[in-house]
């Protein structure tokens, strides 16, 4: 491929541009009218305005994006994360236009978008799951029966859900009818699909995910895990690689199971399998068929450029290395810095009067900010990812604290002060947290 269209904005558009640049591939940026002076537009070799500020009319405007690719002669489209990245129809249309979609097949995107189909596929391939219903629940009676089998508390989840939407807990038999009714109603309203399934509710899990790459020649390798337990309202704030609770042997065992499964599936390109981890046990919950926001922590510990690999795979190249060639060095932490009030989380768009990125050994900042840039109110509030890498977790935390103290984002409110507090906290430093830790931390 000689030219790639980047169907995204912000830091991830820059991230993809940088990989292309280093591979000698020219880039086409697309942008809304609100992003005419955005950094991704400035850096790209060419740019096309695809619509008004509303994402619906610009970054989600399939016709405009395909037209932009056609008129600029782009051969491939990288969707980044969010927007059209997990839209199977879009992947199909890209291919139907004779272009390369830099990601998995439309069929695999569709399969993993249906959480019931995803779990069923993983179960058949021998990946451990949370105990629960086999497939969709056909009736309230079936929900009661499965709940008695796996034992309360249970969770009813929407098949079309994910990311925490359309989930209802039933703590006992008195609550199951209400959970069943509300989950189905919400699923229908949110996704136009009222299919639901049931799982035993794990009360204090960690969220641990595994990064994989698969080429079109049958090779699958994993790049270890990320611990993403530090989240608030399903928005991740801090991610680390590796997880503070996992041994190398546990990682190897999980990785072997997952790479075998994905070979069986014929999966291609990048993917992430999400697990809940509790009491030393892994249970698969969902698979993401895109590059993830937190991919840099994996890149830092493995020394791999995941976007470069995605592009090579999409071009039909073989990975060219095996699992034994993937080495894990040191520890990496990512702090997601958003344009939000660090106490109330109210959005804080506006003009950045001064932006100063930290630097030094083991410090990486992925950001589309510059001094004088106005953060538009129309999109996600993520403005910078501070990623640090060091030989040990304790050194990585010290490095994150030092870098956060160097970093300046004036003119808007950001979550930098909250990250300073998290990095200074003894429980965080001990690695002693579950998915519920951060909600309590921000409330105190
Ligand atoms: C769960 C769970 C407990 N038990 N499933 C939330 C988002 C979606 N990806 C799955 N989620 C959960 N599923 C069972 N059987 C708890 C959550 C959950 C969660 C998971 C990962 C990260 C943050 C979370 C926050 C609240 C609930």
Coordinates of C-alpha atoms and ligand atoms in Angstrom, one line a residue:
X1 CA 0.0 0.0 0.0
X2 CA 1.2 3.4 -0.9
X3 CA -1.6 5.6 0.5
X4 CA -3.9 5.1 3.5
X5 CA -6.9 7.0 4.5
X6 CA -7.3 7.5 8.3
X7 CA -11.0 7.4 9.2
X8 CA -10.6 9.1 12.6
X9 CA -9.4 12.2 14.5
X10 CA -7.4 13.2 17.5
X11 CA -4.5 11.3 19.0
X12 CA -5.3 8.0 17.2
X13 CA -5.3 9.6 13.8
X14 CA -1.8 10.9 14.6
X15 CA -0.8 7.5 15.9
X16 CA -1.8 5.8 12.6
X17 CA -0.2 8.6 10.6
X18 CA 3.2 8.1 12.4
X19 CA 3.2 4.4 11.6
X20 CA 2.4 5.1 7.9
X21 CA 5.1 7.8 7.7
X22 CA 7.7 5.4 8.9
X23 CA 6.6 2.8 6.4
X24 CA 6.8 5.2 3.5
X25 CA 3.1 5.3 3.1
X26 CA 1.3 8.6 2.4
X27 CA -1.7 9.5 4.5
X28 CA -5.1 11.1 3.8
X29 CA -6.8 12.8 6.8
X30 CA -10.6 13.2 6.9
X31 CA -12.1 15.9 9.1
X32 CA -15.2 17.7 10.1
X33 CA -15.5 21.4 9.8
X34 CA -14.9 21.7 13.5
X35 CA -11.5 20.0 13.0
X36 CA -10.1 22.1 10.1
X37 CA -7.2 23.2 12.2
X38 CA -6.6 19.9 14.0
X39 CA -3.2 18.4 14.2
X40 CA -4.1 15.2 12.3
X41 CA -5.1 17.4 9.3
X42 CA -1.9 19.5 9.6
X43 CA 0.4 16.4 9.6
X44 CA -1.3 14.3 6.9
X45 CA -0.1 14.5 3.3
X46 CA -3.6 15.3 2.1
X47 CA -6.9 16.0 3.8
X48 CA -10.6 16.0 2.8
X49 CA -13.4 17.7 4.7
X50 CA -16.2 15.2 5.1
X51 CA -19.0 17.1 6.8
X52 CA -20.3 19.3 9.7
X53 CA -19.1 18.9 13.3
X54 CA -21.7 16.2 14.4
X55 CA -19.9 12.8 14.2
X56 CA -23.0 11.3 12.6
X57 CA -22.5 13.6 9.6
X58 CA -18.7 13.4 9.4
X59 CA -16.6 10.7 11.1
X60 CA -19.6 8.2 10.8
X61 CA -20.5 9.4 7.3
X62 CA -19.6 6.2 5.3
X63 CA -20.5 7.7 1.8
X64 CA -18.3 10.8 2.4
X65 CA -15.4 8.7 3.7
X66 CA -15.5 6.2 0.8
X67 CA -15.7 9.2 -1.6
X68 CA -12.7 10.8 0.0
X69 CA -10.7 7.5 -0.4
X70 CA -11.7 7.2 -4.0
X71 CA -10.9 10.8 -5.1
X72 CA -7.5 10.7 -3.3
X73 CA -6.6 7.2 -4.6
X74 CA -6.1 5.7 -1.1
X75 CA -5.7 1.9 -1.2
X76 CA -6.5 1.2 2.4
X77 CA -8.6 2.6 5.3
X78 CA -7.5 2.5 8.9
X79 CA -10.5 3.1 11.2
X80 CA -8.7 3.7 14.5
X81 CA -10.9 3.0 17.5
X82 CA -14.5 4.2 18.1
X83 CA -16.5 5.6 15.2
X84 CA -16.6 3.0 12.4
X85 CA -13.9 0.7 13.7
X86 CA -16.3 -2.1 14.7
X87 CA -19.0 -1.5 12.1
X88 CA -19.1 -4.7 10.0
X89 CA -21.2 -3.0 7.2
X90 CA -18.5 -0.4 6.9
X91 CA -15.7 -3.0 6.6
X92 CA -17.8 -4.7 3.9
X93 CA -18.4 -1.5 2.0
X94 CA -14.7 -0.6 2.1
X95 CA -13.8 -4.0 0.5
X96 CA -16.7 -3.7 -2.0
X97 CA -15.1 -0.5 -3.2
X98 CA -11.9 -2.4 -3.9
X99 CA -10.1 -0.9 -0.9
X100 CA -8.4 -2.7 2.0
X101 CA -10.0 -2.5 5.4
X102 CA -7.2 -2.5 7.9
X103 CA -8.8 -4.8 10.5
X104 CA -10.5 -8.1 10.8
X105 CA -13.1 -9.5 8.3
X106 CA -16.6 -8.2 8.4
X107 CA -17.8 -11.6 9.6
X108 CA -15.5 -11.6 12.6
X109 CA -16.5 -8.1 13.5
X110 CA -20.2 -9.1 13.3
X111 CA -19.6 -12.3 15.3
X112 CA -17.8 -10.5 18.2
X113 CA -20.4 -7.7 18.1
X114 CA -22.9 -10.3 19.2
X115 CA -21.7 -11.1 22.7
X116 CA -23.7 -14.4 22.7
X117 CA -22.1 -15.6 19.4
X118 CA -18.6 -14.5 20.7
X119 CA -19.0 -16.5 23.9
X120 CA -20.3 -19.5 22.1
X121 CA -17.4 -19.4 19.7
X122 CA -14.9 -19.1 22.6
X123 CA -16.5 -21.9 24.6
X124 CA -16.3 -24.3 21.6
X125 CA -12.6 -23.4 21.2
X126 CA -11.9 -24.2 24.9
X127 CA -11.6 -20.7 26.3
X128 CA -12.9 -20.5 30.0
X129 CA -16.1 -18.4 30.4
X130 CA -18.1 -17.1 33.4
X131 CA -20.7 -19.8 34.2
X132 CA -24.1 -18.9 32.7
X133 CA -26.7 -19.5 30.0
X134 CA -25.7 -21.3 26.8
X135 CA -26.9 -18.8 24.3
X136 CA -29.8 -16.4 24.6
X137 CA -32.4 -16.8 27.3
X138 CA -35.7 -17.8 25.8
X139 CA -38.0 -17.1 28.8
X140 CA -38.1 -15.8 32.4
X141 CA -38.4 -19.4 33.5
X142 CA -35.2 -20.3 31.8
X143 CA -33.5 -17.3 33.5
X144 CA -34.7 -18.6 36.9
X145 CA -33.5 -22.1 36.1
X146 CA -30.0 -21.0 35.0
X147 CA -29.7 -18.6 38.0
X148 CA -30.5 -21.5 40.4
X149 CA -27.8 -23.6 38.7
X150 CA -25.0 -21.0 38.7
X151 CA -26.3 -19.5 42.0
X152 CA -27.1 -15.9 42.8
X153 CA -26.1 -13.1 42.3
X154 CA -26.4 -13.1 38.5
X155 CA -26.2 -10.6 35.8
X156 CA -28.5 -10.3 32.8
X157 CA -26.7 -8.8 29.8
X158 CA -27.8 -7.6 26.4
X159 CA -26.4 -9.7 23.4
X160 CA -25.9 -6.5 21.5
X161 CA -24.4 -4.7 24.5
X162 CA -20.8 -4.4 25.7
X163 CA -19.0 -1.6 27.4
X164 CA -21.4 -1.9 30.3
X165 CA -24.7 -0.9 28.6
X166 CA -27.8 -3.0 29.1
X167 CA -26.7 -5.0 32.2
X168 CA -28.9 -5.8 35.3
X169 CA -27.9 -7.6 38.5
X170 CA -30.3 -9.9 40.3
X171 CA -29.1 -10.6 43.8
X172 CA -31.7 -13.2 44.6
X173 CA -34.8 -15.0 43.2
X174 CA -37.0 -12.0 44.2
X175 CA -35.0 -9.7 41.8
X176 CA -34.8 -11.9 38.7
X177 CA -38.2 -11.0 37.2
X178 CA -37.4 -7.2 37.4
X179 CA -33.9 -7.7 36.1
X180 CA -35.2 -9.8 33.1
X181 CA -37.8 -7.2 32.2
X182 CA -35.6 -4.1 32.6
X183 CA -32.6 -5.7 30.8
X184 CA -34.8 -6.7 27.8
X185 CA -36.6 -3.3 27.6
X186 CA -33.3 -1.4 27.8
X187 CA -31.6 -3.7 25.3
X188 CA -34.5 -3.2 22.8
X189 CA -34.4 0.6 23.3
X190 CA -30.6 1.0 23.1
X191 CA -29.8 -1.6 20.4
X192 CA -33.1 -2.6 18.7
X193 CA -32.5 -6.1 19.9
X194 CA -33.9 -7.6 23.1
X195 CA -31.8 -10.8 23.1
X196 CA -30.3 -11.2 26.6
X197 CA -28.1 -13.8 28.3
X198 CA -27.2 -14.6 31.9
X199 CA -24.0 -14.9 33.8
X200 CA -23.0 -15.5 37.4
X201 CA -22.1 -12.0 38.8
X202 CA -18.5 -11.8 39.9
X203 CA -18.4 -9.2 42.7
X204 CA -14.8 -8.1 42.8
X205 CA -13.0 -9.0 39.6
X206 CA -10.1 -7.3 37.8
X207 CA -10.5 -6.5 34.1
X208 CA -7.6 -8.1 32.3
X209 CA -7.3 -8.2 28.5
X210 CA -5.0 -10.0 26.1
X211 CA -3.6 -8.5 22.9
X212 CA -3.2 -10.7 19.8
X213 CA -2.2 -10.3 16.2
X214 CA -3.1 -12.8 13.5
X215 CA -1.8 -12.8 9.9
X216 CA -3.5 -14.3 6.9
X217 CA -1.1 -17.2 6.8
X218 CA -2.4 -18.9 10.0
X219 CA 0.1 -17.4 12.5
X220 CA -1.3 -16.0 15.7
X221 CA 0.8 -14.5 18.5
X222 CA -0.1 -12.8 21.7
X223 CA 1.5 -9.7 23.3
X224 CA 0.6 -10.4 26.9
X225 CA -2.1 -8.7 29.0
X226 CA -3.2 -5.3 30.1
X227 CA -4.8 -4.6 33.4
X228 CA -7.7 -2.2 32.8
X229 CA -9.4 -2.4 36.1
X230 CA -9.1 1.3 36.9
X231 CA -12.2 2.7 35.4
X232 CA -15.1 4.9 36.3
X233 CA -18.6 4.4 34.7
X234 CA -17.0 2.1 32.1
X235 CA -14.4 4.8 31.1
X236 CA -10.9 3.5 31.7
X237 CA -8.5 6.0 33.3
X238 CA -5.3 4.0 33.9
X239 CA -4.0 0.8 32.2
X240 CA -0.9 -1.2 32.8
X241 CA 1.1 -3.9 31.2
X242 CA 1.6 -6.4 32.7
X243 CA -1.0 -6.9 35.3
X244 CA 0.3 -6.5 38.9
X245 CA -1.4 -9.9 39.8
X246 CA -0.2 -12.1 37.0
X247 CA 2.8 -14.4 36.9
X248 CA 4.7 -15.1 33.7
X249 CA 3.5 -18.7 33.9
X250 CA -0.2 -17.6 34.2
X251 CA 0.3 -15.2 31.2
X252 CA 1.8 -18.0 29.1
X253 CA -1.0 -20.4 29.9
X254 CA -3.7 -17.9 29.0
X255 CA -1.8 -16.8 25.9
X256 CA -1.5 -20.4 24.7
X257 CA -5.3 -21.0 25.1
X258 CA -6.2 -17.8 23.3
X259 CA -3.8 -18.2 20.4
X260 CA -5.0 -21.8 19.8
X261 CA -8.6 -20.6 19.9
X262 CA -8.0 -17.8 17.4
X263 CA -6.2 -20.1 15.0
X264 CA -9.4 -22.2 15.1
X265 CA -11.5 -19.2 14.3
X266 CA -9.4 -18.1 11.3
X267 CA -9.2 -14.6 12.9
X268 CA -7.0 -12.0 11.2
X269 CA -5.4 -8.6 12.2
X270 CA -5.4 -7.2 15.7
X271 CA -7.8 -8.3 18.5
X272 CA -8.2 -8.0 22.2
X273 CA -9.9 -10.6 24.4
X274 CA -11.5 -9.3 27.6
X275 CA -11.5 -11.4 30.7
X276 CA -12.7 -11.0 34.3
X277 CA -10.1 -12.3 36.7
X278 CA -11.1 -13.3 40.3
X279 CA -9.5 -15.7 42.7
X280 CA -6.9 -16.7 40.2
X281 CA -9.4 -17.7 37.5
X282 CA -9.9 -16.1 34.1
X283 CA -13.3 -15.9 32.5
X284 CA -13.8 -14.6 28.9
X285 CA -16.5 -11.9 28.6
X286 CA -16.0 -10.1 25.2
X287 CA -13.7 -9.6 22.3
X288 CA -12.8 -6.3 20.7
X289 CA -12.0 -6.4 17.0
X290 CA -10.1 -3.1 16.8
X291 CA -6.9 -1.4 17.9
X292 CA -7.6 -0.2 21.5
X293 CA -6.9 3.2 23.2
X294 CA -4.5 1.5 25.6
X295 CA -2.5 -0.4 23.0
X296 CA 0.7 1.7 23.7
X297 CA 1.4 0.0 27.1
X298 CA 1.7 -3.3 25.2
X299 CA 3.9 -1.7 22.6
X300 CA 6.2 -0.4 25.3
X301 CA 6.7 -3.7 27.1
X302 CA 7.0 -5.8 23.8
X303 CA 8.8 -3.3 21.7
X304 CA 6.3 -3.8 18.8
X305 CA 4.5 -1.2 16.6
X306 CA 1.0 -2.6 16.6
X307 CA -0.3 -0.3 13.9
X308 CA 2.6 -1.1 11.6
X309 CA 1.8 -4.8 12.2
X310 CA -1.9 -4.2 11.4
X311 CA -0.9 -2.6 8.1
X312 CA 1.6 -5.3 7.2
X313 CA -1.1 -8.0 7.9
X314 CA -3.7 -6.1 5.9
X315 CA -1.2 -6.1 3.0
X316 CA -1.0 -9.9 3.2
X317 CA 2.5 -10.1 4.8
X318 CA 3.3 -12.9 7.3
X319 CA 4.1 -11.8 10.8
X320 CA 7.6 -13.3 10.3
X321 CA 8.2 -14.1 14.0
X322 CA 6.7 -16.6 16.5
X323 CA 5.5 -16.5 20.1
X324 CA 9.0 -17.4 21.3
X325 CA 10.3 -14.1 19.7
X326 CA 7.9 -12.0 21.8
X327 CA 9.6 -10.8 24.9
X328 CA 8.2 -8.8 27.8
X329 CA 10.5 -6.2 29.2
X330 CA 9.7 -4.0 32.2
X331 CA 6.4 -2.4 33.1
X332 CA 4.3 0.3 31.3
X333 CA 1.5 2.5 32.6
X334 CA -0.9 4.7 30.6
X335 CA -2.7 7.7 32.1
X336 CA -5.7 8.8 30.0
X337 CA -5.9 12.6 30.2
X338 CA -9.3 14.0 29.4
X339 CA -10.7 17.5 29.1
X340 CA -12.8 17.1 32.2
X341 CA -13.1 18.5 35.7
X342 CA -10.9 16.1 37.8
X343 CA -13.6 16.1 40.5
X344 CA -17.0 16.3 38.8
X345 CA -16.0 14.9 35.4
X346 CA -17.9 17.7 33.7
X347 CA -16.6 18.2 30.2
X348 CA -14.2 21.1 29.8
X349 CA -13.6 21.9 26.1
X350 CA -12.1 25.2 25.1
X351 CA -8.8 26.9 24.2
X352 CA -5.5 25.3 25.4
X353 CA -3.4 28.4 26.1
X354 CA -0.2 26.4 26.9
X355 CA 0.6 22.7 26.1
X356 CA 3.9 21.3 27.3
X357 CA 4.5 17.6 26.9
X358 CA 6.8 15.8 29.4
X359 CA 9.8 13.9 28.0
X360 CA 12.9 12.0 29.1
X361 CA 13.7 8.3 29.2
X362 CA 10.7 6.0 29.0
X363 CA 8.1 8.7 28.5
X364 CA 5.7 8.8 25.5
X365 CA 2.9 11.2 25.0
X366 CA 0.3 10.5 22.3
X367 CA -1.7 13.7 21.9
X368 CA -3.0 15.9 19.1
X369 CA -2.8 19.0 21.4
X370 CA -0.8 22.1 20.7
X371 CA -0.6 25.5 22.3
X372 CA -3.5 27.6 21.0
X373 CA -5.6 24.6 20.0
X374 CA -9.3 24.7 20.9
X375 CA -10.7 21.3 22.1
X376 CA -14.1 21.1 20.3
X377 CA -17.1 20.1 22.4
X378 CA -18.4 17.6 19.8
X379 CA -16.2 14.5 20.5
X380 CA -14.7 12.2 23.1
X381 CA -12.9 14.2 25.8
X382 CA -9.5 12.3 25.6
X383 CA -6.8 14.8 24.8
X384 CA -3.6 13.0 25.7
X385 CA -2.2 9.6 26.7
X386 CA 0.8 9.8 29.0
X387 CA 2.6 6.4 28.7
X388 CA 5.6 5.6 30.8
X389 CA 7.9 2.5 30.7
X390 CA 10.5 1.4 33.2
X391 CA 12.2 -1.8 34.4
X392 CA 9.9 -2.3 37.4
X393 CA 6.3 -1.3 38.3
X394 CA 7.6 0.9 41.2
X395 CA 9.9 2.7 38.8
X396 CA 7.1 3.2 36.3
X397 CA 5.0 4.8 38.9
X398 CA 7.8 7.1 39.9
X399 CA 8.3 8.0 36.3
X400 CA 4.6 8.7 35.8
X401 CA 4.6 11.0 38.8
X402 CA 7.6 12.8 37.5
X403 CA 6.1 13.2 34.0
X404 CA 2.7 14.3 35.4
X405 CA 4.5 17.0 37.3
X406 CA 6.3 18.2 34.1
X407 CA 3.1 18.2 32.0
X408 CA 1.3 21.5 31.4
X409 CA -2.2 21.8 29.9
X410 CA -3.4 25.3 30.6
X411 CA -6.7 26.9 29.6
X412 CA -8.9 23.9 30.2
X413 CA -9.5 21.5 33.1
X414 CA -7.9 18.1 32.8
X415 CA -7.7 14.9 34.8
X416 CA -3.9 15.4 35.4
X417 CA -4.5 16.2 39.1
X418 CA -6.5 13.0 39.6
X419 CA -3.8 11.0 38.0
X420 CA -1.3 12.5 40.4
X421 CA -3.5 11.4 43.3
X422 CA -3.9 7.9 41.9
X423 CA -0.1 7.4 41.4
X424 CA 0.5 8.6 44.9
X425 CA -2.0 6.2 46.5
X426 CA -0.6 3.4 48.6
X427 CA -3.3 0.9 47.5
X428 CA -2.6 1.6 43.8
X429 CA 1.1 1.4 44.5
X430 CA 0.5 -2.1 46.1
X431 CA -1.4 -3.1 42.9
X432 CA -4.3 -3.9 45.2
X433 CA -7.4 -3.0 43.3
X434 CA -10.5 -4.3 41.5
X435 CA -12.9 -2.8 38.9
X436 CA -14.7 -1.0 41.8
X437 CA -11.6 0.7 43.4
X438 CA -11.6 3.9 41.3
X439 CA -15.3 4.7 41.9
X440 CA -14.6 4.7 45.6
X441 CA -11.3 6.6 45.3
X442 CA -12.9 9.5 43.4
X443 CA -15.8 9.7 45.9
X444 CA -13.4 10.1 48.9
Ligands
LIG1 C1 -19.5 -8.6 34.5 C2 -19.2 -8.2 35.8 C3 -19.3 -9.1 36.8 N1 -19.7 -10.4 36.6 N2 -19.9 -9.9 34.3 C4 -19.1 -4.4 32.4 C5 -18.7 -4.0 31.0 C6 -18.8 -5.3 30.2 N3 -17.7 -5.3 29.3 C7 -18.8 -6.4 31.2 N4 -18.9 -5.8 32.5 C8 -19.0 -6.5 33.6 N5 -19.3 -7.8 33.4 C9 -20.0 -10.7 35.3 N6 -20.4 -12.0 35.0 C10 -18.8 -6.9 36.0 C11 -18.7 -6.0 34.9 C12 -18.2 -4.7 35.1 C13 -17.0 -4.3 34.6 C14 -16.2 -5.0 33.8 C15 -14.9 -4.6 33.4 C16 -14.5 -3.3 33.7 C17 -15.3 -2.5 34.5 C18 -16.5 -3.0 34.9 C19 -17.3 -2.1 35.7 C20 -18.5 -2.6 36.2 C21 -19.0 -3.9 35.9

